[in-house]
Backbone as a printed PyTorch tensor [residue, N CA C, xyz], in Angstrom:
tensor([[[ -7.2870,   6.5110,  -1.2510],
         [ -6.7400,   4.9260,  -1.7390],
         [ -5.7980,   5.8680,  -0.4760]],

        [[ -5.4740,   4.3900,   0.8140],
         [ -4.7600,   4.6800,   1.6970],
         [ -3.6800,   3.6030,   2.0220]],

        [[ -3.0330,   3.7870,   3.1120],
         [ -2.3050,   2.5000,   2.8170],
         [ -1.7680,   1.8080,   2.1680]],

        [[ -1.0640,   2.1320,   1.2250],
         [  0.0430,   1.7050,   0.3590],
         [  1.0600,   2.2940,   0.0740]],

        [[  2.3030,   1.7350,  -0.9280],
         [  3.4380,   2.1090,  -0.3670],
         [  3.2980,   2.7420,  -1.4490]],

        [[  4.0800,   3.9890,  -1.9290],
         [  4.8530,   4.1030,  -3.1870],
         [  6.3310,   4.2210,  -2.8230]],

        [[  7.1600,   3.8100,  -3.9910],
         [  8.4450,   3.6570,  -4.6380],
         [  9.1590,   4.7420,  -5.0990]],

        [[  9.7050,   5.3570,  -4.5300],
         [ 10.5470,   6.1430,  -5.0150],
         [ 12.5590,   5.9690,  -5.4760]],

        [[ 12.2040,   6.5500,  -6.9790],
         [ 13.8040,   6.1400,  -7.2360],
         [ 14.5130,   6.7190,  -7.1900]],

        [[ 15.9550,   6.3570,  -6.6510],
         [ 17.1820,   7.1660,  -6.1410],
         [ 18.0050,   7.0570,  -6.9740]],

        [[ 19.2810,   8.1920,  -7.3470],
         [ 20.1140,   7.4780,  -7.9760],
         [ 21.2540,   8.7600,  -8.1650]],

        [[ 22.7520,   8.4780,  -8.0540],
         [ 23.6090,   9.7200,  -7.9570],
         [ 22.5760,  10.4700,  -8.5840]],

        [[ 22.9800,  11.6730,  -8.2660],
         [ 22.4980,  13.3130,  -9.5190],
         [ 20.5550,  13.3320,  -9.0700]],

        [[ 20.1750,  12.6640,  -8.4940],
         [ 18.7590,  12.5570,  -8.9100],
         [ 18.1370,  14.0010,  -7.9400]],

        [[ 17.5760,  14.7710,  -9.1410],
         [ 16.8720,  16.0580,  -9.1580],
         [ 16.1240,  16.1140,  -7.1940]],

        [[ 16.2930,  16.5770,  -5.9870],
         [ 15.6390,  15.6280,  -4.9260],
         [ 14.4650,  16.3940,  -4.1650]],

        [[ 14.8810,  17.9940,  -4.5770],
         [ 13.3580,  19.0090,  -4.6590],
         [ 12.5800,  18.7310,  -5.3160]],

        [[ 12.4200,  17.8230,  -6.7110],
         [ 11.0520,  16.9220,  -7.8780],
         [  9.9340,  16.2640,  -7.0810]],

        [[ 10.1040,  15.1670,  -6.5730],
         [  9.2800,  14.6520,  -5.3720],
         [  9.0870,  15.0120,  -4.0360]],

        [[  8.8100,  16.4700,  -3.0580],
         [  8.9000,  16.6210,  -2.2150],
         [  7.7960,  16.9210,  -1.9510]],

        [[  7.1320,  17.6800,  -2.5130],
         [  5.6030,  18.3850,  -2.5800],
         [  5.0750,  16.5440,  -2.3690]],

        [[  5.3400,  15.9520,  -3.3360],
         [  3.9390,  14.5260,  -2.9050],
         [  4.1720,  13.4750,  -2.1730]],

        [[  5.8080,  13.5180,  -2.0570],
         [  6.2060,  12.4740,  -0.6920],
         [  5.9460,  13.3830,   0.6100]],

        [[  5.6340,  14.7500,   1.3120],
         [  5.7040,  14.5700,   2.1220],
         [  3.4090,  14.8620,   2.5790]],

        [[  3.1330,  14.9490,   1.0490],
         [  1.7200,  14.6820,   1.5670],
         [  1.2340,  13.1240,   1.2670]],

        [[  2.0670,  12.6840,   0.5810],
         [  1.2400,  10.9860,   0.6170],
         [  1.5660,  10.4030,   2.1640]],

        [[  2.8760,  10.6290,   2.7310],
         [  3.2730,  10.3080,   4.4230],
         [  2.1280,  10.3940,   4.7310]],

        [[  2.1530,  11.7180,   4.7580],
         [  0.7890,  12.4200,   5.7710],
         [ -0.1970,  12.2980,   5.8370]],

        [[ -0.8170,  11.0900,   4.4760],
         [ -2.2020,  11.0010,   4.7260],
         [ -2.0130,   9.0440,   4.1200]],

        [[ -1.2190,   8.0730,   4.8160],
         [ -1.3030,   6.8420,   5.6180],
         [ -0.4290,   6.6360,   4.2930]],

        [[  0.0930,   6.7940,   3.5410],
         [  0.8940,   6.4080,   2.4820],
         [  2.2380,   5.7620,   3.1820]],

        [[  2.6790,   4.9330,   2.6690],
         [  4.1420,   4.1720,   2.9940],
         [  5.3810,   5.1130,   1.5880]],

        [[  6.0370,   6.1250,   1.4770],
         [  7.1870,   5.8610,   0.8660],
         [  8.3360,   5.1760,   0.7150]],

        [[  8.9410,   4.4070,   0.2110],
         [  9.9450,   3.4790,   0.2010],
         [ 11.0450,   4.0060,  -1.1540]],

        [[ 12.0950,   4.1160,  -1.2160],
         [ 13.2040,   4.4800,  -1.9300],
         [ 14.0700,   2.7990,  -1.9280]],

        [[ 13.5530,   3.3370,  -3.5100],
         [ 14.7660,   2.0760,  -4.1940],
         [ 15.7930,   2.8280,  -5.2050]],

        [[ 16.8120,   2.2560,  -5.5440],
         [ 18.1920,   2.1190,  -5.4920],
         [ 18.7030,   0.6450,  -6.4920]],

        [[ 19.2590,   0.9170,  -7.7010],
         [ 20.1880,  -0.4240,  -8.2940],
         [ 20.4680,  -0.5880,  -7.3970]],

        [[ 20.8480,  -0.3280,  -6.4590],
         [ 21.3310,  -1.4930,  -5.3360],
         [ 20.7710,  -0.4560,  -3.8040]],

        [[ 21.9410,  -0.8040,  -2.7340],
         [ 21.2870,  -0.7520,  -1.3550],
         [ 22.0310,   0.1930,  -1.1520]],

        [[ 23.4180,   0.6280,  -1.7250],
         [ 24.4640,   1.3230,  -0.9760],
         [ 24.4930,   2.8780,  -1.8520]],

        [[ 24.1870,   4.1290,  -0.5950],
         [ 23.9020,   5.0370,  -1.0210],
         [ 23.8820,   6.0690,  -2.0910]],

        [[ 23.2430,   6.9650,  -2.0410],
         [ 23.4010,   7.5100,  -3.3590],
         [ 23.5370,   8.6320,  -2.8100]],

        [[ 24.2460,   9.6880,  -3.6390],
         [ 24.2340,  11.1820,  -3.4360],
         [ 23.1830,  12.2690,  -4.6870]],

        [[ 22.4510,  13.3530,  -3.6610],
         [ 21.7470,  13.6380,  -4.7340],
         [ 22.1930,  14.7130,  -5.5640]],

        [[ 21.2690,  15.2100,  -6.2930],
         [ 21.3260,  16.7200,  -6.9890],
         [ 21.8530,  17.6320,  -6.1210]],

        [[ 21.5030,  17.1630,  -4.9630],
         [ 22.0290,  18.9250,  -3.3540],
         [ 22.5980,  18.7060,  -3.3250]],

        [[ 23.1960,  16.9990,  -3.2080],
         [ 24.8990,  16.4540,  -2.5380],
         [ 24.4210,  16.0090,  -1.5220]],

        [[ 23.0210,  15.9410,  -0.8900],
         [ 22.3060,  14.7080,   0.5590],
         [ 22.7000,  13.4970,   0.2290]],

        [[ 23.1420,  12.7480,   0.9330],
         [ 22.9990,  10.9160,   0.7270],
         [ 21.9820,  10.4430,   1.3470]],

        [[ 21.2230,   9.3970,   0.2640],
         [ 20.1590,   8.4930,   0.6210],
         [ 20.9990,   7.3490,   0.4740]],

        [[ 20.4640,   7.0080,   1.6780],
         [ 20.7230,   4.7260,   1.6150],
         [ 19.3700,   4.2680,   0.8070]],

        [[ 19.4160,   4.0020,   0.1090],
         [ 17.7940,   3.2420,  -0.8290],
         [ 16.9660,   1.9110,   0.5520]],

        [[ 16.0030,   1.7900,   0.7130],
         [ 15.1940,   0.9420,   0.9720],
         [ 15.6570,  -0.4680,   0.6870]],

        [[ 15.6170,  -0.5680,  -0.5360],
         [ 15.8040,  -1.6950,  -1.1620],
         [ 16.4180,  -1.9750,  -2.4680]],

        [[ 16.7360,  -2.4590,  -3.6990],
         [ 17.5480,  -3.1460,  -4.4590],
         [ 16.3670,  -2.7710,  -5.7570]],

        [[ 16.4390,  -2.8150,  -6.8130],
         [ 15.7980,  -2.4830,  -8.1980],
         [ 15.5310,  -3.7790,  -8.3920]],

        [[ 16.2640,  -5.1940,  -7.9220],
         [ 15.9390,  -6.4590,  -8.6310],
         [ 15.2090,  -6.9570,  -7.3640]],

        [[ 14.8740,  -6.3070,  -6.4310],
         [ 13.7300,  -6.4550,  -4.8990],
         [ 12.1900,  -5.7990,  -5.4800]],

        [[ 12.3700,  -5.3900,  -6.3050],
         [ 11.0840,  -4.1840,  -6.6730],
         [  9.8340,  -5.3670,  -7.0990]],

        [[  9.0930,  -5.1210,  -7.0590],
         [  7.7630,  -5.5740,  -7.4190],
         [  6.7130,  -5.0190,  -7.7790]],

        [[  6.2990,  -4.4920,  -8.8580],
         [  4.7950,  -4.1220,  -8.7540],
         [  3.9070,  -4.5020,  -8.3390]],

        [[  3.4710,  -5.9420,  -7.7320],
         [  2.8860,  -6.4130,  -7.1700],
         [  2.6760,  -5.3810,  -5.5530]],

        [[  3.2850,  -4.7700,  -4.8850],
         [  4.0120,  -4.7180,  -3.9430],
         [  3.5310,  -2.8680,  -3.6590]],

        [[  3.1960,  -2.4100,  -4.8530],
         [  3.9080,  -0.8970,  -4.9150],
         [  2.6300,  -0.7070,  -5.4300]],

        [[  1.7050,   0.3890,  -5.2630],
         [  1.1310,   1.1720,  -5.9320],
         [  1.3380,   2.4700,  -6.7540]],

        [[  2.6700,   2.8310,  -6.8410],
         [  3.4050,   3.5360,  -7.6670],
         [  4.8560,   3.6410,  -7.5430]],

        [[  5.4930,   3.6900,  -8.8570],
         [  6.9730,   3.7990,  -8.9470],
         [  7.0390,   5.8160,  -9.4530]],

        [[  8.1500,   6.3310,  -8.9130],
         [  7.9950,   7.4590,  -9.6420],
         [  9.2120,   8.1030,  -9.3850]],

        [[  9.7680,   8.5650, -10.9430],
         [ 11.2010,   8.5100, -11.2370],
         [ 11.5530,  10.3660, -11.1180]],

        [[ 12.1290,  10.5580, -10.8100],
         [ 12.8070,  11.7470, -10.4960],
         [ 13.4280,  12.5300, -11.2280]],

        [[ 14.0960,  13.4990, -11.6000],
         [ 15.1080,  13.8090, -13.2080],
         [ 16.5820,  13.5260, -12.2920]],

        [[ 17.5830,  13.3470, -12.8420],
         [ 18.8170,  14.0540, -12.8010],
         [ 19.5840,  13.6130, -14.1420]],

        [[ 20.8450,  14.1010, -13.4600],
         [ 22.3880,  14.5560, -14.3170],
         [ 22.4840,  13.5030, -15.3860]],

        [[ 22.1550,  12.0000, -15.0460],
         [ 22.8300,  10.9770, -16.1380],
         [ 21.5280,  10.5190, -16.4310]],

        [[ 20.4970,  11.3090, -16.1550],
         [ 19.7600,  10.6300, -17.8150],
         [ 20.3150,  10.6090, -19.2610]],

        [[ 20.4470,  11.6980, -18.6280],
         [ 21.4180,  13.0580, -20.0850],
         [ 22.8830,  12.4760, -20.3970]],

        [[ 23.5120,  11.7700, -19.5560],
         [ 24.9950,  11.2900, -19.8770],
         [ 25.1480,   9.9700, -20.0880]],

        [[ 24.2050,   9.1580, -20.6990],
         [ 23.9860,   7.9180, -20.9520],
         [ 23.3560,   6.4370, -20.7710]],

        [[ 23.6410,   5.0590, -20.3760],
         [ 22.4710,   4.5180, -19.9930],
         [ 22.2430,   4.0780, -18.7030]],

        [[ 23.1190,   4.5620, -18.2420],
         [ 23.3090,   4.4820, -16.3220],
         [ 22.1190,   4.0850, -15.5470]],

        [[ 20.4410,   4.7390, -16.1180],
         [ 19.8760,   4.4660, -15.5440],
         [ 18.3400,   3.4410, -16.0900]],

        [[ 19.4320,   3.4270, -16.7800],
         [ 18.2880,   2.3770, -18.2650],
         [ 16.9340,   1.3960, -17.4410]],

        [[ 18.1850,   1.2710, -16.3040],
         [ 17.1700,  -0.6380, -15.5330],
         [ 15.9780,   0.0320, -15.2170]],

        [[ 16.1200,   1.9850, -14.7770],
         [ 14.5120,   2.4020, -13.8340],
         [ 13.7460,   1.9830, -14.7270]],

        [[ 13.8860,   2.6980, -16.2640],
         [ 13.3290,   2.5650, -17.6260],
         [ 11.9480,   1.3190, -17.9140]],

        [[ 13.3230,   0.1220, -17.6060],
         [ 12.8080,  -1.3400, -17.9260],
         [ 11.9090,  -1.3380, -16.7380]],

        [[ 12.3450,  -0.8310, -15.4120],
         [ 11.3990,  -1.3160, -14.3800],
         [  9.6920,  -0.3560, -14.7360]],

        [[ 10.1090,   0.3070, -14.7050],
         [  8.5660,   1.2890, -15.5360],
         [  8.2360,   0.2540, -16.5120]],

        [[  8.7430,   0.0910, -17.5630],
         [  7.9240,  -0.9330, -18.5480],
         [  7.0510,  -1.6480, -18.0160]],

        [[  7.7920,  -2.8910, -16.7760],
         [  7.2770,  -3.6950, -16.0000],
         [  5.9000,  -3.1640, -15.5100]],

        [[  6.1510,  -2.4080, -14.7730],
         [  5.1260,  -1.5270, -13.9370],
         [  4.0630,  -1.1740, -14.5910]],

        [[  3.8620,  -0.6200, -15.8070],
         [  2.5260,  -0.0960, -16.2800],
         [  2.2490,  -1.5470, -17.1560]],

        [[  3.2450,  -2.4140, -17.5960],
         [  2.4170,  -4.0050, -17.8710],
         [  1.7380,  -4.1170, -17.0760]],

        [[  2.1040,  -3.7790, -15.5370],
         [  1.6460,  -4.5320, -14.8020],
         [  0.3490,  -4.2820, -14.4080]],

        [[  0.0190,  -3.0480, -14.8560],
         [ -0.8140,  -2.1860, -14.7420],
         [ -0.8890,  -1.3350, -13.2270]],

        [[  0.4010,  -0.8820, -13.2650],
         [  0.6590,   0.0680, -12.0770],
         [  0.7120,   1.3670, -12.1480]],

        [[  0.7610,   2.4100, -11.3630],
         [  0.6250,   3.9250, -12.7730],
         [  2.7380,   3.3770, -12.0220]],

        [[  3.3960,   4.3490, -13.4090],
         [  4.4260,   5.2290, -12.9570],
         [  4.3370,   6.9340, -12.8480]],

        [[  5.2760,   7.2270, -12.8050],
         [  4.6320,   9.2330, -12.3660],
         [  6.2570,   9.3710, -12.6090]],

        [[  6.4480,  10.5290, -14.0010],
         [  8.2510,  10.8120, -13.7060],
         [  7.9850,  11.8950, -14.1720]],

        [[  8.6820,  12.5010, -13.4100],
         [  9.2410,  14.3900, -14.2130],
         [ 10.6350,  14.5620, -14.4600]],

        [[ 10.3700,  15.9370, -15.4190],
         [ 12.2090,  16.2980, -15.6210],
         [ 12.6120,  15.5290, -16.7580]],

        [[ 13.8600,  14.5370, -16.2690],
         [ 14.8610,  14.1050, -17.2130],
         [ 14.3770,  12.5790, -17.5800]],

        [[ 13.0560,  12.0330, -16.1570],
         [ 13.1910,  11.0300, -16.4280],
         [ 12.2650,  10.6460, -17.6780]],

        [[ 11.6720,  11.6160, -17.9280],
         [ 10.5760,  11.4330, -19.0290],
         [ 11.4790,  11.1970, -20.2600]],

        [[ 12.0610,  11.7870, -20.3900],
         [ 13.8310,  11.0750, -21.7130],
         [ 13.8600,   9.6060, -21.6170]],

        [[ 14.2210,   9.4170, -20.0680],
         [ 14.2800,   7.8370, -20.3340],
         [ 13.0780,   7.0300, -20.5040]],

        [[ 12.4070,   7.1710, -20.3550],
         [ 10.8420,   6.8270, -20.7220],
         [ 10.4670,   6.6940, -22.4040]],

        [[ 10.9370,   7.9240, -22.6260],
         [ 10.6270,   7.7620, -24.2850],
         [ 11.7940,   7.1230, -24.7510]],

        [[ 12.6720,   7.1060, -24.1820],
         [ 13.8830,   6.4680, -25.4020],
         [ 13.6790,   4.6670, -24.7620]],

        [[ 12.9820,   4.6820, -23.9310],
         [ 12.2090,   3.0170, -23.9150],
         [ 10.8780,   2.8640, -24.7910]],

        [[ 11.0440,   4.0710, -25.1310],
         [  9.8670,   3.6670, -25.6460],
         [  8.0810,   3.8240, -25.2560]],

        [[  8.3000,   4.1550, -24.2170],
         [  7.0440,   4.2420, -23.7160],
         [  6.2750,   5.7900, -23.0860]],

        [[  6.5990,   6.6510, -24.4190],
         [  5.2780,   8.0460, -24.9090],
         [  5.5340,   7.6380, -26.4050]],

        [[  5.5050,   6.5440, -26.6350],
         [  5.4070,   6.0090, -28.2350],
         [  3.9440,   6.5760, -28.4250]],

        [[  2.8990,   5.8240, -27.3670],
         [  1.4980,   6.1590, -28.2540],
         [  0.3560,   6.5400, -27.3300]],

        [[  1.2760,   7.1890, -25.7590],
         [  0.1140,   8.0890, -25.0250],
         [  0.5940,   9.5440, -24.7940]],

        [[ -0.1240,  10.3310, -24.1190],
         [ -0.3880,  11.8810, -24.0170],
         [  1.1560,  11.4610, -23.2360]],

        [[  1.6980,  12.4980, -23.5180],
         [  2.4760,  13.0070, -21.7920],
         [  2.9780,  14.5120, -22.0060]],

        [[  3.8590,  14.4620, -21.4790],
         [  4.3360,  16.3060, -21.6210],
         [  6.2760,  16.0240, -20.7320]],

        [[  6.9830,  16.8800, -21.1660],
         [  8.2840,  16.6930, -20.4300],
         [  8.5700,  18.6120, -20.2830]],

        [[ 10.2860,  18.9320, -20.0820],
         [ 10.0440,  20.5570, -20.4300],
         [ 10.0020,  21.0620, -21.4150]],

        [[ 10.2630,  20.5420, -22.6190],
         [  9.8440,  21.3830, -24.0180],
         [ 10.1280,  19.8480, -25.0790]],

        [[  9.3550,  20.2620, -25.9720],
         [  8.7860,  19.0850, -27.0320],
         [  9.9170,  18.8470, -27.4580]],

        [[ 11.0270,  19.3440, -27.9370],
         [ 12.3760,  18.7680, -28.3030],
         [ 13.3840,  18.3540, -27.4940]],

        [[ 13.2750,  18.3380, -26.4610],
         [ 14.4870,  17.6840, -25.3450],
         [ 13.6870,  16.3800, -25.4860]],

        [[ 12.3980,  15.5250, -25.9430],
         [ 11.9780,  14.6950, -25.6810],
         [ 12.4780,  14.3850, -28.0640]],

        [[ 12.2440,  14.8010, -28.4260],
         [ 12.3200,  14.9110, -29.5810],
         [ 14.0970,  14.3250, -29.8820]],

        [[ 14.9990,  14.5660, -29.1120],
         [ 16.1160,  14.3510, -29.1400],
         [ 16.6290,  12.8060, -28.9120]],

        [[ 15.5090,  12.2620, -28.3210],
         [ 16.3180,  10.9040, -27.6800],
         [ 15.6560,  10.2900, -29.5030]],

        [[ 14.7080,  10.6720, -29.9270],
         [ 14.6130,   9.9440, -31.0740],
         [ 13.3910,   8.6480, -31.1680]],

        [[ 12.7440,   9.4870, -30.1320],
         [ 11.6250,   8.4180, -29.7310],
         [ 10.5980,   8.8200, -31.0620]],

        [[  9.4270,   8.2150, -30.9540],
         [  8.7650,   8.0160, -31.8040],
         [  7.0350,   8.4630, -31.4230]],

        [[  6.9660,   9.4240, -30.3110],
         [  5.9670,   9.9820, -29.4900],
         [  5.4180,  10.9400, -29.7560]],

        [[  6.1210,  12.0030, -30.5040],
         [  6.3670,  13.6070, -31.1730],
         [  4.9580,  13.3110, -31.1100]],

        [[  4.2380,  13.3220, -31.8950],
         [  2.2900,  13.4750, -32.0750],
         [  1.3540,  13.6970, -31.1990]],

        [[  2.1360,  13.0290, -29.6770],
         [  1.5780,  12.7240, -28.0480],
         [  1.7510,  13.7490, -27.3610]],

        [[  2.6800,  14.3610, -27.7410],
         [  3.3050,  15.3360, -27.0440],
         [  2.4670,  16.6510, -26.1830]],

        [[  2.0710,  17.1640, -25.0360],
         [  0.9240,  18.1640, -24.7900],
         [  2.0890,  19.6350, -23.9570]],

        [[  1.4370,  20.0420, -24.2570],
         [  2.4890,  21.7350, -24.1960],
         [  1.3350,  21.4780, -22.4730]],

        [[  1.9280,  21.3470, -21.4890],
         [  0.9830,  21.0980, -20.3010],
         [  1.2850,  21.0600, -19.1460]],

        [[  1.4550,  21.7950, -17.7310],
         [  3.0290,  21.7740, -17.0140],
         [  2.6910,  20.3510, -16.1230]],

        [[  1.5010,  18.5770, -16.2710],
         [  1.7510,  18.2120, -16.0060],
         [  0.6950,  17.3340, -17.0490]],

        [[  0.8900,  16.0340, -17.3180],
         [ -0.3220,  15.2660, -17.9620],
         [ -0.7640,  14.0070, -17.0310]],

        [[ -1.3580,  13.2340, -16.9720],
         [ -1.8340,  12.1110, -16.6740],
         [ -2.4190,  11.2060, -18.0830]],

        [[ -2.2190,   9.9680, -17.9650],
         [ -2.6520,   9.3240, -19.3770],
         [ -3.4270,   8.3810, -18.2860]],

        [[ -4.4460,   7.8070, -18.3010],
         [ -4.8570,   6.1920, -17.8330],
         [ -4.7050,   5.5820, -17.6880]],

        [[ -3.7500,   5.1740, -19.3890],
         [ -3.5690,   3.6050, -19.3500],
         [ -5.0620,   3.0400, -19.9200]],

        [[ -5.9580,   3.8290, -19.8830],
         [ -7.2260,   2.2720, -20.0230],
         [ -7.4400,   0.6660, -19.5570]],

        [[ -7.4900,  -0.2580, -20.0960],
         [ -7.7480,  -1.6130, -19.3330],
         [ -6.4390,  -2.1580, -18.5750]],

        [[ -5.6290,  -2.1430, -20.1860],
         [ -4.4490,  -2.4980, -20.0720],
         [ -3.2370,  -2.3490, -19.5790]],

        [[ -3.1650,  -1.1530, -19.4280],
         [ -2.0450,  -0.4830, -18.6570],
         [ -2.0110,   0.3990, -17.7050]],

        [[ -0.4780,   0.6460, -17.1300],
         [ -1.0190,   1.1460, -15.5290],
         [ -1.0710,   2.9300, -16.2030]],

        [[ -1.3470,   3.7920, -15.5780],
         [ -1.3840,   4.8570, -15.5420],
         [ -0.1110,   5.9360, -15.6130]],

        [[  0.0600,   7.2180, -16.7270],
         [  1.0930,   7.1740, -16.6450],
         [  1.4270,   9.2320, -16.2570]],

        [[  2.2330,   9.8830, -15.5850],
         [  2.3070,  11.1590, -15.2470],
         [  3.6360,  11.2960, -15.3030]],

        [[  3.5540,  12.1940, -16.3690],
         [  4.8950,  13.0540, -17.1610],
         [  4.3530,  15.3110, -16.4490]],

        [[  5.6900,  15.3350, -16.3190],
         [  5.7650,  16.5690, -15.7750],
         [  6.8770,  17.2770, -16.1680]],

        [[  7.4030,  18.3850, -16.4850],
         [  8.8680,  18.9870, -16.7450],
         [  9.7890,  19.6080, -15.4090]],

        [[ 10.5420,  20.2740, -16.1210],
         [ 11.1920,  20.2040, -14.3170],
         [ 10.9290,  21.4870, -13.4950]],

        [[ 10.1160,  22.3910, -14.1080],
         [  9.8400,  23.5630, -12.9850],
         [  8.4230,  23.1490, -12.5200]],

        [[  7.6820,  22.1210, -12.4860],
         [  6.2730,  21.4950, -12.4360],
         [  6.5170,  20.6780, -11.1590]],

        [[  7.2210,  20.7720,  -9.9420],
         [  6.6920,  19.3740,  -8.7810],
         [  6.0300,  20.0180,  -8.4620]],

        [[  5.0280,  20.9480,  -8.2740],
         [  3.4580,  21.1190,  -7.6780],
         [  2.5870,  20.3750,  -8.1370]],

        [[  2.5220,  20.4550,  -9.5610],
         [  1.7040,  20.4270, -10.4520],
         [  1.7710,  18.2590, -10.5820]],

        [[  3.0660,  17.9750, -10.1170],
         [  3.2500,  16.1470, -10.2620],
         [  2.5920,  16.3280,  -9.2790]],

        [[  2.8690,  16.5930,  -8.3910],
         [  2.2640,  16.4400,  -6.8290],
         [  0.7440,  16.2810,  -6.5510]],

        [[  0.0550,  17.3720,  -7.6650],
         [ -1.0310,  17.4650,  -8.0020],
         [ -1.5980,  16.3280,  -8.6960]],

        [[ -1.0640,  15.6650,  -9.7950],
         [ -1.2200,  14.5300, -10.7330],
         [ -1.3820,  13.2250,  -9.8420]],

        [[ -0.2050,  13.5740,  -9.2090],
         [ -0.2550,  11.6860,  -8.1330],
         [ -0.9190,  11.7810,  -7.1090]],

        [[ -1.7650,  13.1190,  -6.2720],
         [ -2.6060,  13.1150,  -5.6410],
         [ -4.0140,  12.6160,  -6.2820]],

        [[ -4.3800,  12.8550,  -7.1820],
         [ -5.8560,  12.5890,  -8.3250],
         [ -5.2760,  11.0660,  -8.1490]],

        [[ -4.5320,  10.8210,  -8.7370],
         [ -4.4300,   8.9710,  -9.3230],
         [ -4.4740,   8.1880,  -7.8900]],

        [[ -4.0150,   8.7650,  -6.7530],
         [ -4.0190,   7.8930,  -5.6540],
         [ -5.3150,   8.3620,  -4.6320]],

        [[ -6.0320,   9.5660,  -5.3920],
         [ -7.3120,   9.6780,  -4.2110],
         [ -6.9630,  10.5850,  -2.7200]],

        [[ -5.6960,  10.7190,  -2.4710],
         [ -4.9600,  12.0190,  -1.6320],
         [ -5.8180,  12.2520,  -1.0320]],

        [[ -6.6690,  13.7750,  -2.0000],
         [ -7.9470,  14.9440,  -1.9030],
         [ -8.6730,  14.2650,  -2.3000]],

        [[-10.3380,  14.9330,  -2.3730],
         [-11.1960,  14.8950,  -2.6990],
         [-10.9570,  16.1460,  -3.7120]],

        [[-11.9930,  16.2230,  -5.1030],
         [-11.6590,  16.9950,  -6.1850],
         [-11.3150,  18.8250,  -5.3560]],

        [[-12.3350,  19.2440,  -4.9920],
         [-12.2410,  20.7630,  -3.8460],
         [-10.9490,  20.8790,  -3.3740]],

        [[-10.5950,  19.6790,  -2.9310],
         [ -9.3950,  19.6790,  -1.5400],
         [ -8.2040,  19.5970,  -2.6140]],

        [[ -8.0250,  18.9970,  -3.7560],
         [ -7.0250,  18.3810,  -4.4780],
         [ -6.8100,  19.9370,  -4.8780]],

        [[ -7.7010,  20.5720,  -5.5660],
         [ -7.6250,  22.2160,  -6.3710],
         [ -7.5770,  23.1270,  -5.1030]],

        [[ -7.7590,  22.8450,  -4.2920],
         [ -7.3920,  24.0710,  -3.1420],
         [ -5.6840,  23.8720,  -2.6270]],

        [[ -5.5310,  23.5320,  -2.7380],
         [ -3.9990,  22.4200,  -2.3170],
         [ -3.1060,  22.4670,  -3.9570]],

        [[ -3.0950,  22.8800,  -4.6630],
         [ -2.9060,  23.4110,  -6.0310],
         [ -2.6130,  24.8760,  -5.9050]],

        [[ -4.0230,  25.3060,  -5.3440],
         [ -3.5560,  26.7130,  -5.7870],
         [ -3.3100,  27.8700,  -4.5780]],

        [[ -2.8590,  26.8820,  -3.1400],
         [ -1.7660,  27.0840,  -2.3700],
         [ -0.7690,  27.6520,  -2.4190]],

        [[  0.1910,  25.9900,  -3.1380],
         [  1.3100,  25.6520,  -2.7570],
         [  1.9660,  26.6790,  -4.6750]],

        [[  0.9000,  26.6580,  -5.5720],
         [  1.1440,  26.7420,  -7.2670],
         [  0.7080,  28.2750,  -6.7850]],

        [[ -0.0150,  29.0900,  -6.6330],
         [ -0.8130,  30.2210,  -6.8480],
         [ -0.2700,  30.9790,  -4.9840]],

        [[ -0.1290,  30.6220,  -4.1830],
         [  0.0000,  31.1330,  -2.8240],
         [ -1.1330,  31.6310,  -2.5430]],

        [[ -2.1690,  31.3290,  -2.8090],
         [ -3.6940,  31.4320,  -3.0130],
         [ -4.2190,  31.2990,  -1.3490]],

        [[ -3.8420,  31.9850,  -1.1160],
         [ -4.5420,  32.2490,   0.9120],
         [ -5.4440,  31.8680,   1.2470]],

        [[ -6.5940,  31.8900,  -0.0650],
         [ -8.4370,  31.5940,   0.4860],
         [ -8.2370,  30.1660,   0.6410]],

        [[ -7.0330,  29.4220,   0.4070],
         [ -7.6950,  28.1040,  -0.3460],
         [ -6.9990,  27.1500,   0.8540]],

        [[ -6.1630,  27.7650,   1.9480],
         [ -6.1410,  27.0890,   3.1350],
         [ -7.6280,  27.0720,   3.9060]],

        [[ -8.1990,  27.6040,   3.7080],
         [-10.1820,  27.2930,   4.1350],
         [-10.4670,  26.3840,   4.3190]],

        [[ -9.7180,  26.4420,   2.9100],
         [-10.8030,  24.8130,   2.0980],
         [-10.3590,  23.8650,   2.5040]],

        [[ -8.8280,  23.7240,   2.3180],
         [ -8.2130,  22.5570,   2.7950],
         [ -8.1650,  22.6600,   4.6170]],

        [[ -8.6510,  23.2790,   5.5190],
         [ -9.0240,  22.9380,   6.6220],
         [-10.5550,  22.4490,   7.4810]],

        [[-11.1100,  22.9310,   6.2010],
         [-12.5570,  23.1940,   6.3840],
         [-13.3050,  21.1240,   6.0490]]])
């Protein structure tokens, strides 16, 4: 799938390194990445960078998007300031549009009830258990997990905070950025520093 728009949620304290592997390759393979904030006012990332969102959350339409990406942020663990983004995620999934969440964003999805009946992962199982969610039986101890969603829901990607490369791999697989052999090679190159994978990517 090429030529589609991917929306990256941005908010104060968002973990700016977590989506980088994904967004860099997406833009190099014909996709457009647009940032979406609560408003269009600039936000400050965890790394201290200022980002001005391309659009406000109330203007976000799942019909205009191939994927909503939610990253970690300190704010996920300090209150409900980011709850509008998890409500947006619910709207996306119910419209059949995929959502990808990493790090603290998985806790936000858990609080919204979006992980109660779907395979998922996060930092550790007890991190999500602390949210009081009902999905503990569906927790998978893996670097990243994609649940296809079936016929009625959009696919859902989840990953822990130490797995931005695996997170990107799942996004690429979902959007068809690489054929399977090259997807595996990309992961081996960037996750395992396997130099031999470079030849596969160039082939």
